[in-house]
Coordinates of N, CA and C in Angstrom, one line a residue:
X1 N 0.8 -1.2 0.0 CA 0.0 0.0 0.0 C 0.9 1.2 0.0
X2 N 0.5 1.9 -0.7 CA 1.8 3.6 -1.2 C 1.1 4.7 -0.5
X3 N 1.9 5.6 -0.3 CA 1.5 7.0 0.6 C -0.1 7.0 0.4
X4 N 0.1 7.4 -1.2 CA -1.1 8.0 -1.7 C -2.4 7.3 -1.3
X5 N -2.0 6.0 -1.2 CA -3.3 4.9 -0.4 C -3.8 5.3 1.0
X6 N -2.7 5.4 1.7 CA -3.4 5.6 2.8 C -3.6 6.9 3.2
X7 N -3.0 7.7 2.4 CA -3.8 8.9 3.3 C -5.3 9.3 2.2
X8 N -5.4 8.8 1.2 CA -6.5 8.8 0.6 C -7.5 7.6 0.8
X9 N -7.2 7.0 1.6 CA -7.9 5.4 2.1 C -9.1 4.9 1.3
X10 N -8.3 4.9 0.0 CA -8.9 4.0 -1.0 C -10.3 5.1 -1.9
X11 N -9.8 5.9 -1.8 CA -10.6 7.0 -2.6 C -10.0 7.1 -4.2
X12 N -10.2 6.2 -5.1 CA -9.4 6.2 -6.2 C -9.6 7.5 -7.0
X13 N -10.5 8.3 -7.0 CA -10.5 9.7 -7.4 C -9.7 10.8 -7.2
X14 N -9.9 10.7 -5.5 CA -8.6 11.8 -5.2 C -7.4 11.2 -5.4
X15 N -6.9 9.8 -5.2 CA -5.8 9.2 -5.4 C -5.2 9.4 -7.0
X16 N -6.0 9.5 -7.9 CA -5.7 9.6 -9.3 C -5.3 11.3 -9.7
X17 N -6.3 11.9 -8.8 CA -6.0 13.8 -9.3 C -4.5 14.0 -8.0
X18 N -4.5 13.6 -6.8 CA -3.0 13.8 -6.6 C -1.9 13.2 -7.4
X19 N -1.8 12.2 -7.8 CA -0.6 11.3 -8.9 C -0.7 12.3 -9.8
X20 N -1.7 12.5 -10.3 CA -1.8 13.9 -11.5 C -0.9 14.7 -11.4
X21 N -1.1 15.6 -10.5 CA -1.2 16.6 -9.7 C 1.0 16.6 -9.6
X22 N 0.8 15.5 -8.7 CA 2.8 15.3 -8.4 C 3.1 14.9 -9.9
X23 N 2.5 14.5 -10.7 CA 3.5 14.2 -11.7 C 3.7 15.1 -12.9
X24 N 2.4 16.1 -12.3 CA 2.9 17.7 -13.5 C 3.7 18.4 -13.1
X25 N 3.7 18.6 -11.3 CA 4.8 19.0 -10.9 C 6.4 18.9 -11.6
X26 N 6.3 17.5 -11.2 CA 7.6 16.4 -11.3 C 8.3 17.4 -12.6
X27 N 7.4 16.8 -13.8 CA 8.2 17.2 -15.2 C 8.4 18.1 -15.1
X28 N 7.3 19.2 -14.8 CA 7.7 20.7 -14.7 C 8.9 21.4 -14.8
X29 N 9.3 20.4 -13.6 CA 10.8 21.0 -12.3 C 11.9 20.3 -13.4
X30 N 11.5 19.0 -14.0 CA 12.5 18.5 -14.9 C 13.4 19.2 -16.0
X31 N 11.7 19.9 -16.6 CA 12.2 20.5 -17.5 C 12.6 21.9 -17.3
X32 N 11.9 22.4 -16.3 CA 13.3 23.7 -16.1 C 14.4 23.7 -15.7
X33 N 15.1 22.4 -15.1 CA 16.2 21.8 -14.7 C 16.8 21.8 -16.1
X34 N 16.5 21.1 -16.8 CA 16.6 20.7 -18.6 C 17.2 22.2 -19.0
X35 N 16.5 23.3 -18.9 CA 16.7 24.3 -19.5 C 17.6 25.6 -19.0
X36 N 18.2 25.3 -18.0 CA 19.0 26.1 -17.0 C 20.3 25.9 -17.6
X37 N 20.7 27.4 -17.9 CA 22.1 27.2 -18.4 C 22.3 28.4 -17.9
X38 N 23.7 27.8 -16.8 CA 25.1 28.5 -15.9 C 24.9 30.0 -17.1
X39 N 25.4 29.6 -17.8 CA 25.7 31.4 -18.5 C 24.3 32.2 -18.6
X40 N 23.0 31.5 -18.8 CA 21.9 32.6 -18.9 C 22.1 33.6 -18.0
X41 N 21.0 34.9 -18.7 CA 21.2 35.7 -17.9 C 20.1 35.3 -16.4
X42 N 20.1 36.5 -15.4 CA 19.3 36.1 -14.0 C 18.1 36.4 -14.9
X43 N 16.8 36.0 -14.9 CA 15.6 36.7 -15.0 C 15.0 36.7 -16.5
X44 N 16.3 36.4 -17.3 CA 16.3 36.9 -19.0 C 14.5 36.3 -19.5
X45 N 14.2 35.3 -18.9 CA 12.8 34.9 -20.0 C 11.7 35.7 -19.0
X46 N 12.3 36.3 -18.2 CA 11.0 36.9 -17.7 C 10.7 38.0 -18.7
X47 N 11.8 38.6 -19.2 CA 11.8 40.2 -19.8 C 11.7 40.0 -20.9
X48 N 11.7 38.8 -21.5 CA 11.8 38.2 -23.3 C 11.0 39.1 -24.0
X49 N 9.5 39.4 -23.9 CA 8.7 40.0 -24.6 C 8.4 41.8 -24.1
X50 N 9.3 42.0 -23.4 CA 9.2 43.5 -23.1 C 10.5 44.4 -23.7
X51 N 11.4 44.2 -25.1 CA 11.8 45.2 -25.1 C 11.1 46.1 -25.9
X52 N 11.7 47.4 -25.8 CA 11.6 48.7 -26.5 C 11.5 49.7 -25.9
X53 N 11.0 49.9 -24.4 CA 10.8 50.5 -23.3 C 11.8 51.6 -23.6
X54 N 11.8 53.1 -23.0 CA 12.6 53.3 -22.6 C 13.3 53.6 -21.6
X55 N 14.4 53.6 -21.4 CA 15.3 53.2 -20.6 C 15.3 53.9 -18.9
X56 N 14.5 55.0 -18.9 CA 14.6 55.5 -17.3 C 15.9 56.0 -16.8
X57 N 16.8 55.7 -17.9 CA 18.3 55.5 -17.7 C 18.1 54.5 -16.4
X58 N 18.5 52.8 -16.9 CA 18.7 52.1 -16.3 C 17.3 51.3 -15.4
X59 N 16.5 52.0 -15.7 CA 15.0 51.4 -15.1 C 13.6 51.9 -15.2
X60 N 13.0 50.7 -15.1 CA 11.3 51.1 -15.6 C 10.9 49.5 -15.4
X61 N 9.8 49.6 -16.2 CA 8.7 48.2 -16.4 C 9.5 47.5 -17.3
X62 N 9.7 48.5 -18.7 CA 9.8 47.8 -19.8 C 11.6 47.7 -20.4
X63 N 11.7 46.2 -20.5 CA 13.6 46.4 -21.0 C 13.5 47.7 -22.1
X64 N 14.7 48.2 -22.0 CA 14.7 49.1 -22.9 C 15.8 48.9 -24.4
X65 N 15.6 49.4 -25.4 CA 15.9 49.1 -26.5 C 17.5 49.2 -26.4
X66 N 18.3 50.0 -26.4 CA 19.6 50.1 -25.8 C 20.1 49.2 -25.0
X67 N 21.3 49.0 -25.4 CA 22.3 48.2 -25.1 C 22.1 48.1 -23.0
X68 N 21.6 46.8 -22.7 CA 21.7 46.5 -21.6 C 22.1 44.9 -21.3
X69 N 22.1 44.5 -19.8 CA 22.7 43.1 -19.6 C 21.7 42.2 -20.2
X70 N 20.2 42.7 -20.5 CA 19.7 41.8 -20.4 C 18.9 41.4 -21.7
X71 N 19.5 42.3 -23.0 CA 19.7 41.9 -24.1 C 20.6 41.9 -25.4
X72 N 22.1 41.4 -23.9 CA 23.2 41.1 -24.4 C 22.7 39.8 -24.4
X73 N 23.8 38.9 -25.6 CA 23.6 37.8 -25.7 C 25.1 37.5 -25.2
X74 N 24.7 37.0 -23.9 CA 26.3 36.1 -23.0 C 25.7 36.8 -21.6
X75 N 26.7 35.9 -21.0 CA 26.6 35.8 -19.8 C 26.5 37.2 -18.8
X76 N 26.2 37.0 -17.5 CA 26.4 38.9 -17.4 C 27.3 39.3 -17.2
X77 N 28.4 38.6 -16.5 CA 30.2 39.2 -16.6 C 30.5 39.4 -17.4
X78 N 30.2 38.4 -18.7 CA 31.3 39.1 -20.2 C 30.3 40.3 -19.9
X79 N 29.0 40.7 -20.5 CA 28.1 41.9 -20.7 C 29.0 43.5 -19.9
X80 N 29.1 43.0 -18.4 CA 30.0 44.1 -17.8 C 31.5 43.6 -18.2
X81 N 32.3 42.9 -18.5 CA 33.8 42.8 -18.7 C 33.6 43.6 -19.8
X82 N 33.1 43.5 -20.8 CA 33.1 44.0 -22.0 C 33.4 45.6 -22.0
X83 N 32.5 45.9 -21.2 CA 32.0 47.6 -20.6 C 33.6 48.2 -20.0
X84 N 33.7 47.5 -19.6 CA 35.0 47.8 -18.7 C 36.0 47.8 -19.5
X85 N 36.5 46.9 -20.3 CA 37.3 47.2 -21.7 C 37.6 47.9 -22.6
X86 N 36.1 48.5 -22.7 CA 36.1 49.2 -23.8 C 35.9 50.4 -23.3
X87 N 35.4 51.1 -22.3 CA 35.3 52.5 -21.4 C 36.4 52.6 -20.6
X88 N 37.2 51.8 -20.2 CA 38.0 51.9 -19.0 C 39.2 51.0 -19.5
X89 N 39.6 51.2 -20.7 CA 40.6 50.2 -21.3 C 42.0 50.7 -21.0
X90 N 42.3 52.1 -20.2 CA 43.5 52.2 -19.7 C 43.8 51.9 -18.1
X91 N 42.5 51.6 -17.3 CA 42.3 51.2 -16.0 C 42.5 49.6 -16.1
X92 N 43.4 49.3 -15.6 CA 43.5 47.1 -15.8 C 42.5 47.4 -14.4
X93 N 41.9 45.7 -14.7 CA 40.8 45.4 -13.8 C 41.2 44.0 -13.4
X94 N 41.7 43.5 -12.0 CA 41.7 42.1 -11.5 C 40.0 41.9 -11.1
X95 N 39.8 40.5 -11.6 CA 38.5 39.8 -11.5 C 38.8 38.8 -10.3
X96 N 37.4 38.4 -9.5 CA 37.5 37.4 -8.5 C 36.1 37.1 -7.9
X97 N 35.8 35.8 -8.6 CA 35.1 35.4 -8.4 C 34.5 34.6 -7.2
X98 N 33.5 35.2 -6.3 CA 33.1 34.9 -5.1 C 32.4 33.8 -4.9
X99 N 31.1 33.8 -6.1 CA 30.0 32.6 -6.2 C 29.6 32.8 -7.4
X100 N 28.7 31.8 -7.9 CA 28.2 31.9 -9.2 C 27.3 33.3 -9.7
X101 N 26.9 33.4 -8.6 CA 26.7 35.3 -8.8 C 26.5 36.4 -7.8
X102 N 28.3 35.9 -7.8 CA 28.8 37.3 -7.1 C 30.6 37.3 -7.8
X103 N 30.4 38.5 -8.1 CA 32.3 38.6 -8.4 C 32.4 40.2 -8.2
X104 N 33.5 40.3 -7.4 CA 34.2 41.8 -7.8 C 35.3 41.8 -8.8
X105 N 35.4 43.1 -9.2 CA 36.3 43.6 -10.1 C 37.2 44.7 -9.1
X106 N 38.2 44.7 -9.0 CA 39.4 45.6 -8.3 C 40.3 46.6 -9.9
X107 N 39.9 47.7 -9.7 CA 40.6 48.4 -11.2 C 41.5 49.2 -10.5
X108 N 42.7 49.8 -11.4 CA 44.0 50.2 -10.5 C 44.3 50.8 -11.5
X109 N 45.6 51.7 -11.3 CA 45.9 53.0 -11.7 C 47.8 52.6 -10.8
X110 N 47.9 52.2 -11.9 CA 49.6 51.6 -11.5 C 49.0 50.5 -10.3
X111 N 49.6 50.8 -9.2 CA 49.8 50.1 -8.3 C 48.4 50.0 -7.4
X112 N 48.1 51.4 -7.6 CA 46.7 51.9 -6.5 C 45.2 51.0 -6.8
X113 N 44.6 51.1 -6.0 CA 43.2 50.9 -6.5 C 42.5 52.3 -6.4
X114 N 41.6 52.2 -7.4 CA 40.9 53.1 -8.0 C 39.5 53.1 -7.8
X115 N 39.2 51.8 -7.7 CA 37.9 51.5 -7.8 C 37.5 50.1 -7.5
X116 N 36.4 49.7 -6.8 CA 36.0 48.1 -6.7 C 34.6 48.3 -7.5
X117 N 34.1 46.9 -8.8 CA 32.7 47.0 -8.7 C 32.7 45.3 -8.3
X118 N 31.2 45.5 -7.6 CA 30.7 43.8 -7.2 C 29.5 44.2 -8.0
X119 N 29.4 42.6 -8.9 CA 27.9 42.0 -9.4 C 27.4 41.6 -8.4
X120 N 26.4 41.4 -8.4 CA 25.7 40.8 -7.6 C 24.6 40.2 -7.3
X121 N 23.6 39.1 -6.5 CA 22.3 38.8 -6.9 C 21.9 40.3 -5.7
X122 N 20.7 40.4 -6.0 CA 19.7 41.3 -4.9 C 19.6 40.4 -3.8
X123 N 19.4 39.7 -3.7 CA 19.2 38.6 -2.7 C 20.8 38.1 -1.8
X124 N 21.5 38.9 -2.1 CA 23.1 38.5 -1.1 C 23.1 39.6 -0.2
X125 N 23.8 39.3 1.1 CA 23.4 40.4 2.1 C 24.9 40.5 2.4
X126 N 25.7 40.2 1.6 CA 27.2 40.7 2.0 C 27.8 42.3 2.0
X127 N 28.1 42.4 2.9 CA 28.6 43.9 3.0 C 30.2 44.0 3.7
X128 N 30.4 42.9 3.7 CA 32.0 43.1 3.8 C 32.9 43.8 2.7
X129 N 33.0 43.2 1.6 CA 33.8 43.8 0.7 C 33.8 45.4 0.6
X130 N 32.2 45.8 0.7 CA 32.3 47.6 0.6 C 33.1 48.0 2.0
X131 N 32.4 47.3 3.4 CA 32.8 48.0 4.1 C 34.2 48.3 3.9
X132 N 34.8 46.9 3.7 CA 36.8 47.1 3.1 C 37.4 47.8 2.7
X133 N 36.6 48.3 1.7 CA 36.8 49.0 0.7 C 36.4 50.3 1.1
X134 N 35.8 51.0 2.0 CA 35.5 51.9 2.7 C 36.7 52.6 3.8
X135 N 37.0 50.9 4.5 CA 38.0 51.5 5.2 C 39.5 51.5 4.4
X136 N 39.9 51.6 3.8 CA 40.9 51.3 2.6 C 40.6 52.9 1.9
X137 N 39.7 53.5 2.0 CA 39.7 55.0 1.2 C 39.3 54.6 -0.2
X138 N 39.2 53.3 -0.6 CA 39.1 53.1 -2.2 C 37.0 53.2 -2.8
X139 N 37.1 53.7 -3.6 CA 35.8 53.7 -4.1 C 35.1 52.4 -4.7
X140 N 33.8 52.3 -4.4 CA 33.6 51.1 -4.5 C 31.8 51.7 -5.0
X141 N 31.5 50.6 -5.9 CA 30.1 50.3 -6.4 C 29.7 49.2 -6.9
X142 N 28.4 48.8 -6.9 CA 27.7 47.5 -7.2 C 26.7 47.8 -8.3
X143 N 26.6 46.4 -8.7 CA 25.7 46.4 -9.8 C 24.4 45.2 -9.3
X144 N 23.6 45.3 -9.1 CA 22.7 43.5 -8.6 C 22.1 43.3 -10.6
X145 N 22.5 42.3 -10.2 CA 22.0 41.4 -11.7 C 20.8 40.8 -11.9
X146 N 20.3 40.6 -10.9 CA 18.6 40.4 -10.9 C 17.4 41.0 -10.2
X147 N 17.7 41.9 -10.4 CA 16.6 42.8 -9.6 C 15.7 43.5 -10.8
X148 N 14.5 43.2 -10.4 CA 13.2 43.5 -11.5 C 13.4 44.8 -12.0
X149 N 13.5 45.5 -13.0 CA 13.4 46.1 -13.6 C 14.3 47.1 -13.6
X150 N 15.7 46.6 -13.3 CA 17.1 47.1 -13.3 C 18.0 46.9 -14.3
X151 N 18.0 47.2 -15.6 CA 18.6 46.9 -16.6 C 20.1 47.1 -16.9
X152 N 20.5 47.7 -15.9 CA 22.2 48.3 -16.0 C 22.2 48.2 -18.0
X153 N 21.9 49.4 -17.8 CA 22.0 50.1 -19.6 C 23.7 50.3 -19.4
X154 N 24.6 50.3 -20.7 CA 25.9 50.7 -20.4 C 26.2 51.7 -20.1
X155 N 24.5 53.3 -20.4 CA 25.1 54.4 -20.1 C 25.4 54.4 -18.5
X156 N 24.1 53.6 -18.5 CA 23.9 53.7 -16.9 C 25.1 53.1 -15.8
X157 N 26.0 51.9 -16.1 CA 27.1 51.5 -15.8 C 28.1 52.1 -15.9
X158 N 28.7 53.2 -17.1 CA 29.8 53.6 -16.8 C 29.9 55.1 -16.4
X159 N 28.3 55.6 -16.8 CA 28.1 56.8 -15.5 C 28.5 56.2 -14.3
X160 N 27.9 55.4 -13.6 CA 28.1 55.0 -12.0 C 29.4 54.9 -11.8
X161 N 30.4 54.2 -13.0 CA 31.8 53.9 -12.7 C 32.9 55.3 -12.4
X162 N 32.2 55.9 -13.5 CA 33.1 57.1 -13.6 C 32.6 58.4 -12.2
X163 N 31.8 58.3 -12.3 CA 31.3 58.7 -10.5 C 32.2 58.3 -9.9
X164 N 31.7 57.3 -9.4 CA 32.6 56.5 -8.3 C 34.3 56.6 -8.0
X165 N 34.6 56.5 -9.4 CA 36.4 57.2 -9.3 C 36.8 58.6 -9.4
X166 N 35.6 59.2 -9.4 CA 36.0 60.9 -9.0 C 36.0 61.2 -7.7
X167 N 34.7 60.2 -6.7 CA 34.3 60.6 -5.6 C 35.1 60.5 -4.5

């Protein structure tokens, strides 16, 4: 006699719509397992059918048509490595990767640091690295990578950067 027997004690009706029931679950979870790929971005299929928006610089409802993380095609570190390369290509930048989504970037000016950014999920409550970076005098900013309707546009990224190393 199986779970479903006894706690349904021979009610083959309700026993047939729970089996249902767990086994649409089941595939469900399968197949979004199936479909999870390490490089997607955080959130990407939620935003699939909203771009054109404009941008809020960096935020609203609707993704916006301009260049943002979340309709770059790659991962979200290349999305910002890239940014960083190509706006800040005489600043070298050491990478170091924390968790699968969390990494800082440390950028320097000869020997000095200049600047820290951390990616990040919205959902991490770490606050060590800034404080560090606080007490160290070095400038420091974040980016969260999944947070609804936060598109880190590139204007919107290397405004914040170039801020940040003036301040």
């Amino acid at each position: 006699m199986g779970l479903l027997d006894k706690l349904f004690e021979g009610n083959k009706d309700l026993e047939k719509a729970a089996k249902g029931l767990l086994n649409g679950l089941l595939n469900a979870a399968e197949k979004k397992s199936e479909s999870a790929d390490d490089g997607a971005q955080p959130q990407q299929q939620r935003f699939e059918e909203e771009d054109g928006g404009e941008s809020g610089f960096s935020w609203g409802d609707k993704k916006p048509a301009e260049e943002n993380q979340y309709n770059f095609d790659g991962p979200f570190w290349v999305y910002f490595e890239n940014i960083f390369r190509a706006e800040f290509a005489a600043t070298p930048f050491q990478k170091n990767q924390i968790s699968s989504n969390r990494i800082a970037y440390t950028f320097y000016s000869g020997v000095s640091k200049v600047l820290v950014v951390e990616l990040m999920s919205e959902n991490c409550s770490a606050y060590k690295l800034r404080e560090d970076t606080k007490k160290e005098g070095v400038p420091y900013t974040r980016f969260y990578i999944d947070h609804f309707g936060w598109w880190n546009t590139r204007e919107y990224v290397v405004t914040r950067m170039r801020a940040a190393m003036k301040a």
